JSON list of C-alpha atoms in Angstrom, two decimals:
[
{"chain": "A", "resi": 1, "resn": "UNK", "atom": "CA", "xyz": [82.69, 104.41, 151.12]},
{"chain": "A", "resi": 2, "resn": "UNK", "atom": "CA", "xyz": [80.93, 107.77, 151.34]},
{"chain": "A", "resi": 3, "resn": "UNK", "atom": "CA", "xyz": [78.67, 109.43, 153.86]},
{"chain": "A", "resi": 4, "resn": "UNK", "atom": "CA", "xyz": [78.14, 107.97, 157.31]},
{"chain": "A", "resi": 5, "resn": "UNK", "atom": "CA", "xyz": [79.94, 104.66, 156.80]},
{"chain": "A", "resi": 6, "resn": "UNK", "atom": "CA", "xyz": [82.88, 105.78, 158.96]},
{"chain": "A", "resi": 7, "resn": "UNK", "atom": "CA", "xyz": [86.04, 107.76, 158.43]},
{"chain": "A", "resi": 8, "resn": "UNK", "atom": "CA", "xyz": [87.81, 107.59, 155.10]},
{"chain": "A", "resi": 9, "resn": "UNK", "atom": "CA", "xyz": [91.52, 108.00, 154.52]},
{"chain": "A", "resi": 10, "resn": "UNK", "atom": "CA", "xyz": [91.83, 111.26, 152.62]},
{"chain": "A", "resi": 11, "resn": "UNK", "atom": "CA", "xyz": [94.75, 112.25, 150.41]},
{"chain": "A", "resi": 12, "resn": "UNK", "atom": "CA", "xyz": [95.61, 115.37, 148.46]},
{"chain": "A", "resi": 13, "resn": "UNK", "atom": "CA", "xyz": [98.44, 115.56, 145.94]},
{"chain": "A", "resi": 14, "resn": "UNK", "atom": "CA", "xyz": [100.05, 118.77, 144.67]},
{"chain": "A", "resi": 15, "resn": "UNK", "atom": "CA", "xyz": [102.92, 119.10, 142.21]},
{"chain": "A", "resi": 16, "resn": "UNK", "atom": "CA", "xyz": [106.04, 121.08, 143.15]},
{"chain": "A", "resi": 17, "resn": "UNK", "atom": "CA", "xyz": [104.72, 124.08, 141.18]},
{"chain": "A", "resi": 18, "resn": "UNK", "atom": "CA", "xyz": [101.12, 123.80, 142.44]},
{"chain": "A", "resi": 19, "resn": "UNK", "atom": "CA", "xyz": [102.44, 123.72, 146.01]},
{"chain": "A", "resi": 20, "resn": "UNK", "atom": "CA", "xyz": [104.66, 126.76, 145.32]},
{"chain": "A", "resi": 21, "resn": "UNK", "atom": "CA", "xyz": [107.49, 124.83, 146.94]},
{"chain": "A", "resi": 22, "resn": "UNK", "atom": "CA", "xyz": [110.62, 126.67, 148.02]},
{"chain": "A", "resi": 23, "resn": "UNK", "atom": "CA", "xyz": [113.84, 124.89, 148.96]},
{"chain": "A", "resi": 24, "resn": "UNK", "atom": "CA", "xyz": [115.78, 126.45, 151.85]},
{"chain": "A", "resi": 25, "resn": "UNK", "atom": "CA", "xyz": [119.06, 125.57, 153.52]},
{"chain": "A", "resi": 26, "resn": "UNK", "atom": "CA", "xyz": [120.20, 126.84, 156.91]},
{"chain": "A", "resi": 27, "resn": "UNK", "atom": "CA", "xyz": [123.35, 126.40, 158.97]},
{"chain": "A", "resi": 28, "resn": "UNK", "atom": "CA", "xyz": [122.81, 124.10, 161.93]},
{"chain": "A", "resi": 29, "resn": "UNK", "atom": "CA", "xyz": [124.53, 124.00, 165.32]},
{"chain": "A", "resi": 30, "resn": "UNK", "atom": "CA", "xyz": [126.69, 121.05, 164.27]},
{"chain": "A", "resi": 31, "resn": "UNK", "atom": "CA", "xyz": [128.46, 123.00, 161.53]},
{"chain": "A", "resi": 32, "resn": "UNK", "atom": "CA", "xyz": [126.41, 121.42, 158.76]},
{"chain": "A", "resi": 33, "resn": "UNK", "atom": "CA", "xyz": [123.36, 122.46, 156.80]},
{"chain": "A", "resi": 34, "resn": "UNK", "atom": "CA", "xyz": [119.70, 121.57, 157.19]},
{"chain": "A", "resi": 35, "resn": "UNK", "atom": "CA", "xyz": [117.46, 121.30, 154.14]},
{"chain": "A", "resi": 36, "resn": "UNK", "atom": "CA", "xyz": [113.83, 122.44, 154.21]},
{"chain": "A", "resi": 37, "resn": "UNK", "atom": "CA", "xyz": [110.87, 122.44, 151.84]},
{"chain": "A", "resi": 38, "resn": "UNK", "atom": "CA", "xyz": [108.24, 125.10, 152.34]},
{"chain": "A", "resi": 39, "resn": "UNK", "atom": "CA", "xyz": [104.93, 125.43, 150.51]},
{"chain": "A", "resi": 40, "resn": "UNK", "atom": "CA", "xyz": [101.25, 124.59, 150.28]},
{"chain": "A", "resi": 41, "resn": "UNK", "atom": "CA", "xyz": [100.46, 121.22, 151.84]},
{"chain": "A", "resi": 42, "resn": "UNK", "atom": "CA", "xyz": [96.68, 121.27, 151.54]},
{"chain": "A", "resi": 43, "resn": "UNK", "atom": "CA", "xyz": [94.05, 123.54, 150.00]},
{"chain": "A", "resi": 44, "resn": "UNK", "atom": "CA", "xyz": [90.57, 124.37, 151.19]},
{"chain": "A", "resi": 45, "resn": "UNK", "atom": "CA", "xyz": [87.56, 125.50, 149.21]},
{"chain": "A", "resi": 46, "resn": "UNK", "atom": "CA", "xyz": [88.72, 124.08, 145.86]},
{"chain": "A", "resi": 47, "resn": "UNK", "atom": "CA", "xyz": [88.06, 120.75, 144.16]},
{"chain": "A", "resi": 48, "resn": "UNK", "atom": "CA", "xyz": [91.26, 118.73, 144.31]},
{"chain": "A", "resi": 49, "resn": "UNK", "atom": "CA", "xyz": [92.55, 115.86, 142.17]},
{"chain": "A", "resi": 50, "resn": "UNK", "atom": "CA", "xyz": [90.41, 113.45, 144.23]},
{"chain": "A", "resi": 51, "resn": "UNK", "atom": "CA", "xyz": [87.31, 115.47, 143.26]},
{"chain": "A", "resi": 52, "resn": "UNK", "atom": "CA", "xyz": [86.86, 116.52, 146.89]},
{"chain": "A", "resi": 53, "resn": "UNK", "atom": "CA", "xyz": [86.36, 119.98, 148.38]},
{"chain": "A", "resi": 54, "resn": "UNK", "atom": "CA", "xyz": [87.70, 120.46, 151.89]},
{"chain": "A", "resi": 55, "resn": "UNK", "atom": "CA", "xyz": [86.09, 123.44, 153.68]},
{"chain": "A", "resi": 56, "resn": "UNK", "atom": "CA", "xyz": [88.63, 126.12, 154.63]},
{"chain": "A", "resi": 57, "resn": "UNK", "atom": "CA", "xyz": [87.41, 125.98, 158.24]},
{"chain": "A", "resi": 58, "resn": "UNK", "atom": "CA", "xyz": [88.18, 122.25, 158.39]},
{"chain": "A", "resi": 59, "resn": "UNK", "atom": "CA", "xyz": [91.64, 122.78, 156.88]},
{"chain": "A", "resi": 60, "resn": "UNK", "atom": "CA", "xyz": [92.29, 125.53, 159.43]},
{"chain": "A", "resi": 61, "resn": "UNK", "atom": "CA", "xyz": [91.24, 123.23, 162.25]},
{"chain": "A", "resi": 62, "resn": "UNK", "atom": "CA", "xyz": [93.60, 120.49, 161.01]},
{"chain": "A", "resi": 63, "resn": "UNK", "atom": "CA", "xyz": [96.48, 122.99, 160.68]},
{"chain": "A", "resi": 64, "resn": "UNK", "atom": "CA", "xyz": [95.85, 124.22, 164.24]},
{"chain": "A", "resi": 65, "resn": "UNK", "atom": "CA", "xyz": [95.84, 120.64, 165.53]},
{"chain": "A", "resi": 66, "resn": "UNK", "atom": "CA", "xyz": [99.21, 119.98, 163.90]},
{"chain": "A", "resi": 67, "resn": "UNK", "atom": "CA", "xyz": [100.61, 123.22, 165.34]},
{"chain": "A", "resi": 68, "resn": "UNK", "atom": "CA", "xyz": [99.41, 122.22, 168.80]},
{"chain": "A", "resi": 69, "resn": "UNK", "atom": "CA", "xyz": [101.23, 118.90, 168.42]},
{"chain": "A", "resi": 70, "resn": "UNK", "atom": "CA", "xyz": [104.44, 120.61, 167.23]},
{"chain": "A", "resi": 71, "resn": "UNK", "atom": "CA", "xyz": [104.44, 123.25, 169.97]},
{"chain": "A", "resi": 72, "resn": "UNK", "atom": "CA", "xyz": [103.56, 120.55, 172.51]},
{"chain": "A", "resi": 73, "resn": "UNK", "atom": "CA", "xyz": [106.84, 118.81, 171.77]},
{"chain": "A", "resi": 74, "resn": "UNK", "atom": "CA", "xyz": [105.57, 116.06, 169.48]},
{"chain": "A", "resi": 75, "resn": "UNK", "atom": "CA", "xyz": [107.42, 115.16, 166.29]},
{"chain": "A", "resi": 76, "resn": "UNK", "atom": "CA", "xyz": [105.14, 115.19, 163.26]},
{"chain": "A", "resi": 77, "resn": "UNK", "atom": "CA", "xyz": [106.85, 112.91, 160.75]},
{"chain": "A", "resi": 78, "resn": "UNK", "atom": "CA", "xyz": [106.28, 112.30, 157.05]},
{"chain": "A", "resi": 79, "resn": "UNK", "atom": "CA", "xyz": [107.21, 109.59, 154.59]},
{"chain": "A", "resi": 80, "resn": "UNK", "atom": "CA", "xyz": [108.28, 109.21, 150.99]},
{"chain": "A", "resi": 81, "resn": "UNK", "atom": "CA", "xyz": [105.44, 107.67, 148.95]},
{"chain": "A", "resi": 82, "resn": "UNK", "atom": "CA", "xyz": [103.27, 107.14, 152.00]},
{"chain": "A", "resi": 83, "resn": "UNK", "atom": "CA", "xyz": [100.85, 104.22, 152.11]},
{"chain": "A", "resi": 84, "resn": "UNK", "atom": "CA", "xyz": [97.08, 104.56, 152.01]},
{"chain": "A", "resi": 85, "resn": "UNK", "atom": "CA", "xyz": [96.77, 104.16, 155.78]},
{"chain": "A", "resi": 86, "resn": "UNK", "atom": "CA", "xyz": [97.51, 106.72, 158.48]},
{"chain": "A", "resi": 87, "resn": "UNK", "atom": "CA", "xyz": [100.30, 104.81, 160.25]},
{"chain": "A", "resi": 88, "resn": "UNK", "atom": "CA", "xyz": [103.87, 106.10, 160.01]},
{"chain": "A", "resi": 89, "resn": "UNK", "atom": "CA", "xyz": [106.46, 103.54, 158.90]},
{"chain": "A", "resi": 90, "resn": "UNK", "atom": "CA", "xyz": [109.70, 104.64, 160.56]},
{"chain": "A", "resi": 91, "resn": "UNK", "atom": "CA", "xyz": [111.82, 102.98, 157.86]},
{"chain": "A", "resi": 92, "resn": "UNK", "atom": "CA", "xyz": [110.19, 105.32, 155.27]},
{"chain": "A", "resi": 93, "resn": "UNK", "atom": "CA", "xyz": [110.41, 108.60, 157.22]},
{"chain": "A", "resi": 94, "resn": "UNK", "atom": "CA", "xyz": [112.02, 111.39, 155.20]},
{"chain": "A", "resi": 95, "resn": "UNK", "atom": "CA", "xyz": [110.98, 114.60, 156.92]},
{"chain": "A", "resi": 96, "resn": "UNK", "atom": "CA", "xyz": [109.55, 116.28, 159.99]},
{"chain": "A", "resi": 97, "resn": "UNK", "atom": "CA", "xyz": [106.95, 119.05, 159.85]},
{"chain": "A", "resi": 98, "resn": "UNK", "atom": "CA", "xyz": [108.35, 122.00, 161.81]},
{"chain": "A", "resi": 99, "resn": "UNK", "atom": "CA", "xyz": [105.64, 124.60, 161.12]},
{"chain": "A", "resi": 100, "resn": "UNK", "atom": "CA", "xyz": [102.12, 124.82, 159.71]},
{"chain": "A", "resi": 101, "resn": "UNK", "atom": "CA", "xyz": [100.09, 127.96, 159.02]},
{"chain": "A", "resi": 102, "resn": "UNK", "atom": "CA", "xyz": [97.13, 129.19, 157.05]},
{"chain": "A", "resi": 103, "resn": "UNK", "atom": "CA", "xyz": [97.31, 131.82, 154.31]},
{"chain": "A", "resi": 104, "resn": "UNK", "atom": "CA", "xyz": [93.85, 132.35, 152.90]},
{"chain": "A", "resi": 105, "resn": "UNK", "atom": "CA", "xyz": [92.39, 128.95, 151.95]},
{"chain": "A", "resi": 106, "resn": "UNK", "atom": "CA", "xyz": [95.79, 127.25, 151.88]},
{"chain": "A", "resi": 107, "resn": "UNK", "atom": "CA", "xyz": [97.51, 125.26, 154.61]},
{"chain": "A", "resi": 108, "resn": "UNK", "atom": "CA", "xyz": [101.26, 125.84, 154.31]},
{"chain": "A", "resi": 109, "resn": "UNK", "atom": "CA", "xyz": [103.98, 123.79, 155.91]},
{"chain": "A", "resi": 110, "resn": "UNK", "atom": "CA", "xyz": [107.71, 123.82, 156.47]},
{"chain": "A", "resi": 111, "resn": "UNK", "atom": "CA", "xyz": [109.30, 120.37, 156.24]},
{"chain": "A", "resi": 112, "resn": "UNK", "atom": "CA", "xyz": [112.78, 119.59, 157.55]},
{"chain": "A", "resi": 113, "resn": "UNK", "atom": "CA", "xyz": [114.44, 116.87, 155.48]},
{"chain": "A", "resi": 114, "resn": "UNK", "atom": "CA", "xyz": [115.94, 114.35, 157.92]},
{"chain": "A", "resi": 115, "resn": "UNK", "atom": "CA", "xyz": [119.25, 112.46, 157.57]},
{"chain": "A", "resi": 116, "resn": "UNK", "atom": "CA", "xyz": [117.44, 109.11, 157.30]},
{"chain": "A", "resi": 117, "resn": "UNK", "atom": "CA", "xyz": [117.91, 106.83, 154.27]},
{"chain": "A", "resi": 118, "resn": "UNK", "atom": "CA", "xyz": [114.68, 108.17, 152.72]},
{"chain": "A", "resi": 119, "resn": "UNK", "atom": "CA", "xyz": [115.53, 111.75, 153.72]},
{"chain": "A", "resi": 120, "resn": "UNK", "atom": "CA", "xyz": [118.94, 111.42, 152.07]},
{"chain": "A", "resi": 121, "resn": "UNK", "atom": "CA", "xyz": [117.21, 110.16, 148.93]},
{"chain": "A", "resi": 122, "resn": "UNK", "atom": "CA", "xyz": [114.95, 113.24, 148.98]},
{"chain": "A", "resi": 123, "resn": "UNK", "atom": "CA", "xyz": [117.96, 115.54, 149.59]},
{"chain": "A", "resi": 124, "resn": "UNK", "atom": "CA", "xyz": [119.89, 114.04, 146.68]},
{"chain": "A", "resi": 125, "resn": "UNK", "atom": "CA", "xyz": [116.91, 114.38, 144.37]},
{"chain": "A", "resi": 126, "resn": "UNK", "atom": "CA", "xyz": [116.25, 118.01, 145.36]},
{"chain": "A", "resi": 127, "resn": "UNK", "atom": "CA", "xyz": [119.92, 118.95, 145.07]},
{"chain": "A", "resi": 128, "resn": "UNK", "atom": "CA", "xyz": [119.90, 117.37, 141.59]},
{"chain": "A", "resi": 129, "resn": "UNK", "atom": "CA", "xyz": [116.97, 119.52, 140.46]},
{"chain": "A", "resi": 130, "resn": "UNK", "atom": "CA", "xyz": [114.11, 117.04, 140.86]},
{"chain": "A", "resi": 131, "resn": "UNK", "atom": "CA", "xyz": [110.83, 118.83, 141.60]},
{"chain": "A", "resi": 132, "resn": "UNK", "atom": "CA", "xyz": [109.11, 116.70, 144.21]},
{"chain": "A", "resi": 133, "resn": "UNK", "atom": "CA", "xyz": [105.45, 117.29, 144.95]},
{"chain": "A", "resi": 134, "resn": "UNK", "atom": "CA", "xyz": [103.65, 117.05, 148.25]},
{"chain": "A", "resi": 135, "resn": "UNK", "atom": "CA", "xyz": [100.91, 114.69, 149.33]},
{"chain": "A", "resi": 136, "resn": "UNK", "atom": "CA", "xyz": [98.85, 115.18, 152.48]},
{"chain": "A", "resi": 137, "resn": "UNK", "atom": "CA", "xyz": [96.82, 112.53, 154.21]},
{"chain": "A", "resi": 138, "resn": "UNK", "atom": "CA", "xyz": [94.28, 112.54, 156.96]},
{"chain": "A", "resi": 139, "resn": "UNK", "atom": "CA", "xyz": [90.90, 111.09, 157.82]},
{"chain": "A", "resi": 140, "resn": "UNK", "atom": "CA", "xyz": [87.39, 112.41, 157.66]},
{"chain": "A", "resi": 141, "resn": "UNK", "atom": "CA", "xyz": [83.83, 111.98, 156.45]},
{"chain": "A", "resi": 142, "resn": "UNK", "atom": "CA", "xyz": [82.98, 112.66, 152.83]},
{"chain": "A", "resi": 143, "resn": "UNK", "atom": "CA", "xyz": [79.53, 113.10, 151.29]},
{"chain": "A", "resi": 144, "resn": "UNK", "atom": "CA", "xyz": [78.38, 112.00, 147.84]},
{"chain": "A", "resi": 145, "resn": "UNK", "atom": "CA", "xyz": [79.17, 115.46, 146.39]},
{"chain": "A", "resi": 146, "resn": "UNK", "atom": "CA", "xyz": [82.81, 115.24, 147.55]},
{"chain": "A", "resi": 147, "resn": "UNK", "atom": "CA", "xyz": [82.52, 117.69, 150.43]},
{"chain": "A", "resi": 148, "resn": "UNK", "atom": "CA", "xyz": [82.92, 116.77, 154.06]},
{"chain": "A", "resi": 149, "resn": "UNK", "atom": "CA", "xyz": [84.85, 117.04, 157.28]},
{"chain": "A", "resi": 150, "resn": "UNK", "atom": "CA", "xyz": [88.58, 116.45, 157.69]}
]
């Protein structure tokens, strides 16, 4: 599973506090409110819970790729409790990434919670004080020492 045997599915998990999550609400054009989560989505240069170290340059490249997709008009969607694979299951979509940026070794994101069944579940939990963490996924090559390319 390591080295040159192909791309691996990579995942990083951060708790609400580790991700420095902030909950924001804004008025929308329909007279309602939109709910956002903003915080660290992925970290570079540190060993994560998976015992992997993602180089900051690779994290920056991935963040730039996502930004290019967002500014190019693509919707970058996320799920609740996403599966191991990289496919998006539309029935599990809870949020859309609206912004990504780097601050030092950290890749930050702003996530708009959508009015889907899973998004409404997330909204209810956040409004009730539940501290949800963030989990990022991608693909890349990993070496025996846990380093590699995203």
